[in-house]
Amino acid sequence: MSKLFRAVIMGPPGSGKGTISERIAHSFGLKHLSSGDFVRENIAAKTEAGVLAKTYIKKGLLVPDHVMTRLLLPRLEEMTKYSWLLDGFPRTLAQAEALNSACDLDVAINLNIPLETLKERLQHRWIHPPSGRVYNMCFNPPHVQGKDDITGEPLIQQEDDRPEALVARLRHYKDVAKPVIDFYKAKGILYTFSDTETDRIWPNISTLLSTKISTIQSDARCASTH
Ligand SMILES: Nc1ncnc2c1ncn2[C@@H]1O[C@H](COP(=O)(O)OP(=O)(O)OP(=O)(O)O)[C@@H](O)[C@H]1O
Ligand SMILES: Nc1nc2c(ncn2[C@H]2C[C@H](O)[C@@H](COP(=O)(O)OP(=O)(O)O)O2)c(=O)[nH]1
């Protein structure tokens, strides 16, 4: 049985986490776990964590660490038999330490994208809230403008994707992300990718994961033959 592969992907709003996570899940057969999707599911199900989370999201704030960790860690326990990529968690050092006590990670992917690029992308980002599917009028437009490709339901633009909201979000992101980046750098598993185009970053991420995943599988084969 080959060893499982676990990774997280981090980056500021609009950096391409969701876009790249879908490509990784498709190319490497990893489960794409999105903290945003888990939050939306809990809000829709009106769970205690969901009701609490909604009050923070409405103010454009991050959900408090203890709520987010309580919401997320049980979902990871359902995934003990799968290789996965976690998108959108951890976002703080407390979350990274909570995750570290629950499982070992093989890779932490960090997207370093210029502010102007983020602003440009988010101005054209449209989402289908029930599914979390993401579109961009310049990069991956829907077949029918304003409509989700799968359900035909209306797409919306997120309030806090507006340029004036973005600067504050990015400043907050930088403050809370740096300790997480340093945490994974100290563990020797941080890989940072800087560019303005996902299509240029993707081959480098794909090469890294191909190398890492085949190394893990060959180590597991060696271990099983000894
Ligand atoms: N790890 C987390 N810690 C705290 N809050 C979170 C976390 N993940 C998601 N959330 C909350 O859920 C909301 C929705 O998450 P989601 O990742 O879909 O949106 P987002 O943060 O706007 O993502 P993006 O980086 O694509 O802009 C976030 O705005 C945040 O309030
Ligand atoms: N123009 C352009 N747009 C891109 C590129 N990569 C992703 N996008 C789009 C998709 C989204 O509408 C938006 C942000 O991407 P995302 O995957 O939602 O980012 P994230 O917020 O999950 O980190 O930008 C890209 O390389 N070029």
Short mmCIF file of C-alpha atoms and ligand atoms in Angstrom, two decimals:
data_model
loop_
_atom_site.label_atom_id
_atom_site.label_comp_id
_atom_site.label_asym_id
_atom_site.label_seq_id
_atom_site.Cartn_x
_atom_site.Cartn_y
_atom_site.Cartn_z
CA MET A 1 0.00 0.00 0.00
CA SER A 2 1.69 3.17 -1.11
CA LYS A 3 2.19 5.88 1.52
CA LEU A 4 -0.42 8.59 1.38
CA PHE A 5 0.50 12.08 0.15
CA ARG A 6 -0.70 15.17 2.02
CA ALA A 7 -0.20 18.79 0.91
CA VAL A 8 -1.54 22.28 1.60
CA ILE A 9 -1.72 25.22 -0.83
CA MET A 10 -1.48 28.78 0.46
CA GLY A 11 -1.66 32.21 -1.10
CA PRO A 12 -3.47 35.56 -0.91
CA PRO A 13 -7.03 36.01 -2.23
CA GLY A 14 -6.97 35.68 -5.99
CA SER A 15 -3.59 33.94 -6.14
CA GLY A 16 -4.99 30.86 -7.89
CA LYS A 17 -5.35 28.38 -4.99
CA GLY A 18 -8.72 27.12 -6.18
CA THR A 19 -7.72 27.04 -9.85
CA ILE A 20 -4.45 25.18 -9.18
CA SER A 21 -6.05 22.86 -6.60
CA GLU A 22 -8.54 21.63 -9.22
CA ARG A 23 -5.67 20.93 -11.66
CA ILE A 24 -3.68 19.09 -8.97
CA ALA A 25 -6.72 17.01 -7.92
CA HIS A 26 -7.40 16.12 -11.56
CA SER A 27 -3.76 15.37 -12.51
CA PHE A 28 -2.67 13.47 -9.38
CA GLY A 29 -5.94 11.96 -8.11
CA LEU A 30 -5.68 13.81 -4.79
CA LYS A 31 -8.85 14.81 -2.90
CA HIS A 32 -9.23 18.62 -3.10
CA LEU A 33 -10.34 19.75 0.37
CA SER A 34 -11.39 23.41 0.46
CA SER A 35 -11.85 25.12 3.82
CA GLY A 36 -14.17 27.62 2.10
CA ASP A 37 -16.37 24.77 0.86
CA PHE A 38 -16.48 23.26 4.36
CA VAL A 39 -17.52 26.65 5.75
CA ARG A 40 -20.24 27.03 3.11
CA GLU A 41 -21.53 23.51 3.82
CA ASN A 42 -21.77 24.26 7.54
CA ILE A 43 -23.52 27.56 6.87
CA ALA A 44 -26.01 25.86 4.55
CA ALA A 45 -26.58 23.09 7.14
CA LYS A 46 -27.01 25.74 9.87
CA THR A 47 -24.61 23.86 12.16
CA GLU A 48 -23.45 25.65 15.31
CA ALA A 49 -20.04 26.30 13.68
CA GLY A 50 -21.76 27.41 10.46
CA VAL A 51 -24.03 29.91 12.20
CA LEU A 52 -21.04 31.34 14.08
CA ALA A 53 -18.83 31.39 10.96
CA LYS A 54 -21.50 33.30 9.01
CA THR A 55 -21.37 36.22 11.45
CA TYR A 56 -17.64 36.69 10.74
CA ILE A 57 -17.85 36.15 6.99
CA LYS A 58 -20.60 38.78 6.69
CA LYS A 59 -18.08 41.26 8.13
CA GLY A 60 -15.38 40.09 5.70
CA LEU A 61 -13.41 38.57 8.58
CA LEU A 62 -11.65 35.23 8.93
CA VAL A 63 -13.50 32.68 11.05
CA PRO A 64 -11.81 32.39 14.50
CA ASP A 65 -9.14 29.68 14.71
CA HIS A 66 -10.95 27.52 17.30
CA VAL A 67 -14.15 27.51 15.20
CA MET A 68 -12.28 26.75 11.98
CA THR A 69 -10.18 24.01 13.56
CA ARG A 70 -13.25 22.43 15.21
CA LEU A 71 -15.00 22.52 11.84
CA LEU A 72 -12.09 21.16 9.81
CA LEU A 73 -10.23 18.52 11.83
CA PRO A 74 -13.18 16.07 12.04
CA ARG A 75 -13.43 16.27 8.22
CA LEU A 76 -9.74 15.32 7.94
CA GLU A 77 -10.38 12.30 10.19
CA GLU A 78 -12.79 11.04 7.52
CA MET A 79 -9.92 11.26 5.02
CA THR A 80 -7.32 9.03 6.72
CA LYS A 81 -7.35 6.61 3.76
CA TYR A 82 -6.86 9.28 1.08
CA SER A 83 -4.11 11.47 -0.29
CA TRP A 84 -5.33 15.04 -0.24
CA LEU A 85 -4.59 18.67 -0.97
CA LEU A 86 -5.95 21.17 1.56
CA ASP A 87 -6.84 24.61 0.13
CA GLY A 88 -7.51 27.61 2.36
CA PHE A 89 -6.30 26.04 5.61
CA PRO A 90 -4.09 26.77 7.50
CA ARG A 91 -4.27 30.55 7.32
CA THR A 92 -2.79 31.26 10.78
CA LEU A 93 0.04 29.81 12.87
CA ALA A 94 -2.48 28.39 15.39
CA GLN A 95 -4.20 26.55 12.54
CA ALA A 96 -0.87 25.27 11.19
CA GLU A 97 0.06 23.93 14.64
CA ALA A 98 -3.37 22.30 15.06
CA LEU A 99 -3.00 20.64 11.65
CA ASN A 100 0.55 19.58 12.49
CA SER A 101 -0.69 17.77 15.61
CA ALA A 102 -3.29 15.93 13.52
CA CYS A 103 -1.20 14.77 10.55
CA ASP A 104 2.15 15.02 8.73
CA LEU A 105 2.40 17.07 5.53
CA ASP A 106 4.68 16.28 2.60
CA VAL A 107 4.49 19.63 0.78
CA ALA A 108 3.31 23.20 1.48
CA ILE A 109 2.77 25.11 -1.79
CA ASN A 110 2.96 28.89 -1.42
CA LEU A 111 1.73 31.19 -4.23
CA ASN A 112 3.46 34.60 -4.33
CA ILE A 113 1.49 36.76 -6.80
CA PRO A 114 1.88 40.56 -7.30
CA LEU A 115 -0.83 42.84 -5.83
CA GLU A 116 -1.74 44.35 -9.22
CA THR A 117 -2.30 40.86 -10.64
CA LEU A 118 -4.55 39.92 -7.71
CA LYS A 119 -6.61 43.11 -8.13
CA GLU A 120 -7.00 42.48 -11.87
CA ARG A 121 -8.07 38.85 -11.35
CA LEU A 122 -10.57 39.48 -8.57
CA GLN A 123 -12.29 42.28 -10.47
CA HIS A 124 -13.27 39.65 -13.03
CA ARG A 125 -13.94 36.76 -10.64
CA TRP A 126 -17.47 35.38 -10.56
CA ILE A 127 -18.50 32.47 -8.37
CA HIS A 128 -21.41 30.03 -8.05
CA PRO A 129 -21.83 30.12 -4.24
CA PRO A 130 -23.59 26.75 -3.75
CA SER A 131 -20.76 24.83 -5.47
CA GLY A 132 -17.85 27.25 -4.97
CA ARG A 133 -17.09 26.95 -8.72
CA VAL A 134 -14.94 29.90 -9.84
CA TYR A 135 -15.02 31.73 -13.20
CA ASN A 136 -13.08 34.66 -14.58
CA MET A 137 -14.30 36.76 -17.50
CA CYS A 138 -10.69 37.01 -18.80
CA PHE A 139 -9.30 33.59 -17.82
CA ASN A 140 -12.05 30.97 -17.66
CA PRO A 141 -15.40 32.54 -18.55
CA PRO A 142 -18.70 30.63 -18.15
CA HIS A 143 -20.34 29.32 -21.36
CA VAL A 144 -23.27 31.68 -20.69
CA GLN A 145 -22.33 35.01 -19.10
CA GLY A 146 -23.48 35.21 -15.47
CA LYS A 147 -24.61 31.57 -15.37
CA ASP A 148 -22.94 28.51 -13.77
CA ASP A 149 -21.90 26.00 -16.46
CA ILE A 150 -23.29 23.00 -14.56
CA THR A 151 -26.55 24.25 -13.01
CA GLY A 152 -27.28 27.40 -15.07
CA GLU A 153 -27.82 29.18 -11.74
CA PRO A 154 -26.70 32.81 -11.42
CA LEU A 155 -23.08 33.71 -10.68
CA ILE A 156 -22.21 36.47 -8.23
CA GLN A 157 -19.23 38.68 -7.48
CA GLN A 158 -18.06 38.57 -3.87
CA GLU A 159 -18.37 41.87 -1.97
CA ASP A 160 -14.83 41.58 -0.64
CA ASP A 161 -13.36 40.99 -4.11
CA ARG A 162 -13.87 44.70 -4.86
CA PRO A 163 -10.51 46.53 -5.26
CA GLU A 164 -11.11 48.81 -2.23
CA ALA A 165 -11.86 45.78 0.00
CA LEU A 166 -8.89 43.85 -1.41
CA VAL A 167 -6.13 46.10 -0.06
CA ALA A 168 -7.32 45.59 3.53
CA ARG A 169 -7.70 41.82 2.97
CA LEU A 170 -4.20 41.58 1.55
CA ARG A 171 -2.64 43.54 4.40
CA HIS A 172 -4.34 41.21 6.89
CA TYR A 173 -3.34 38.18 4.83
CA LYS A 174 0.36 39.20 4.88
CA ASP A 175 0.29 39.66 8.69
CA VAL A 176 -1.22 36.25 9.42
CA ALA A 177 0.44 34.27 6.60
CA LYS A 178 4.08 35.07 7.35
CA PRO A 179 4.33 32.91 10.53
CA VAL A 180 2.71 30.03 8.62
CA ILE A 181 5.18 30.37 5.76
CA ASP A 182 8.07 30.48 8.25
CA PHE A 183 6.61 27.41 10.04
CA TYR A 184 6.69 25.30 6.86
CA LYS A 185 10.05 26.74 5.77
CA ALA A 186 11.51 25.58 9.10
CA LYS A 187 10.04 22.11 8.45
CA GLY A 188 11.76 22.06 5.04
CA ILE A 189 8.53 21.43 3.11
CA LEU A 190 7.77 24.96 1.78
CA TYR A 191 7.80 25.50 -2.01
CA THR A 192 7.09 29.04 -3.22
CA PHE A 193 6.01 29.89 -6.77
CA SER A 194 6.05 33.46 -8.08
CA ASP A 195 4.55 34.56 -11.39
CA THR A 196 1.60 36.51 -12.82
CA GLU A 197 0.15 33.60 -14.80
CA THR A 198 -1.19 30.28 -13.47
CA ASP A 199 -0.35 28.61 -16.79
CA ARG A 200 3.34 29.40 -16.19
CA ILE A 201 3.29 28.29 -12.55
CA TRP A 202 1.40 25.06 -13.22
CA PRO A 203 4.23 23.11 -14.98
CA ASN A 204 6.60 23.82 -12.07
CA ILE A 205 4.05 22.66 -9.48
CA SER A 206 3.26 19.60 -11.58
CA THR A 207 6.96 18.68 -11.79
CA LEU A 208 7.42 19.13 -8.02
CA LEU A 209 4.42 16.92 -7.20
CA SER A 210 5.41 14.26 -9.75
CA THR A 211 8.81 14.05 -8.08
CA LYS A 212 7.46 14.08 -4.51
CA ILE A 213 4.67 11.58 -5.10
CA SER A 214 6.84 9.08 -7.01
CA THR A 215 9.52 9.35 -4.27
CA ILE A 216 6.93 8.53 -1.61
CA GLN A 217 5.56 5.59 -3.60
CA SER A 218 9.06 4.16 -4.29
CA ASP A 219 9.98 4.55 -0.57
CA ALA A 220 6.75 2.72 0.32
CA ARG A 221 7.58 -0.07 -2.15
CA CYS A 222 11.10 -0.39 -0.62
CA ALA A 223 9.61 -0.42 2.89
CA SER A 224 7.10 -3.12 1.93
CA THR A 225 9.85 -5.36 0.46
CA HIS A 226 12.05 -5.21 3.60
N1 LIG B 1 -8.64 28.64 7.26
C1 LIG B 1 -9.58 29.58 7.48
N2 LIG B 1 -9.53 30.31 8.63
C2 LIG B 1 -10.46 31.27 8.89
N3 LIG B 1 -11.48 31.56 8.05
C3 LIG B 1 -11.57 30.85 6.90
C4 LIG B 1 -10.64 29.83 6.55
N4 LIG B 1 -10.99 29.30 5.36
C5 LIG B 1 -12.10 29.98 4.97
N5 LIG B 1 -12.44 30.90 5.89
C6 LIG B 1 -13.60 31.81 5.87
O1 LIG B 1 -14.50 31.38 4.86
C7 LIG B 1 -14.62 32.40 3.86
C8 LIG B 1 -14.76 31.73 2.51
O2 LIG B 1 -13.55 31.02 2.25
P1 LIG B 1 -13.04 30.97 0.72
O3 LIG B 1 -11.65 30.39 0.75
O4 LIG B 1 -14.06 30.33 -0.14
O5 LIG B 1 -13.06 32.52 0.35
P2 LIG B 1 -11.87 33.51 0.35
O6 LIG B 1 -11.11 33.50 1.62
O7 LIG B 1 -12.47 34.77 -0.11
O8 LIG B 1 -10.97 32.82 -0.71
P3 LIG B 1 -10.04 33.49 -1.78
O9 LIG B 1 -8.66 33.32 -1.18
O10 LIG B 1 -10.32 32.66 -3.00
O11 LIG B 1 -10.47 34.92 -1.91
C9 LIG B 1 -13.35 33.24 3.99
O12 LIG B 1 -13.55 34.56 3.51
C10 LIG B 1 -13.12 33.20 5.49
O13 LIG B 1 -13.94 34.16 6.16
N1 LIG B 2 -6.21 36.28 -15.90
C1 LIG B 2 -5.93 35.25 -15.10
N2 LIG B 2 -6.87 34.88 -14.19
C2 LIG B 2 -6.55 33.82 -13.40
C3 LIG B 2 -5.34 33.12 -13.49
N3 LIG B 2 -5.35 32.12 -12.54
C4 LIG B 2 -6.54 32.21 -11.90
N4 LIG B 2 -7.27 33.22 -12.43
C5 LIG B 2 -8.61 33.69 -12.05
C6 LIG B 2 -9.55 32.63 -11.53
C7 LIG B 2 -10.34 33.40 -10.49
O1 LIG B 2 -11.39 34.15 -11.12
C8 LIG B 2 -9.35 34.40 -9.92
C9 LIG B 2 -8.65 33.91 -8.67
O2 LIG B 2 -8.31 32.54 -8.82
P1 LIG B 2 -8.73 31.53 -7.65
O3 LIG B 2 -8.31 30.17 -8.09
O4 LIG B 2 -10.15 31.78 -7.26
O5 LIG B 2 -7.75 32.07 -6.49
P2 LIG B 2 -7.88 31.82 -4.91
O6 LIG B 2 -8.63 33.01 -4.39
O7 LIG B 2 -8.59 30.52 -4.74
O8 LIG B 2 -6.44 31.82 -4.46
O9 LIG B 2 -8.39 34.60 -10.97
C10 LIG B 2 -4.38 33.55 -14.47
O10 LIG B 2 -3.28 33.00 -14.61
N5 LIG B 2 -4.72 34.62 -15.25
#
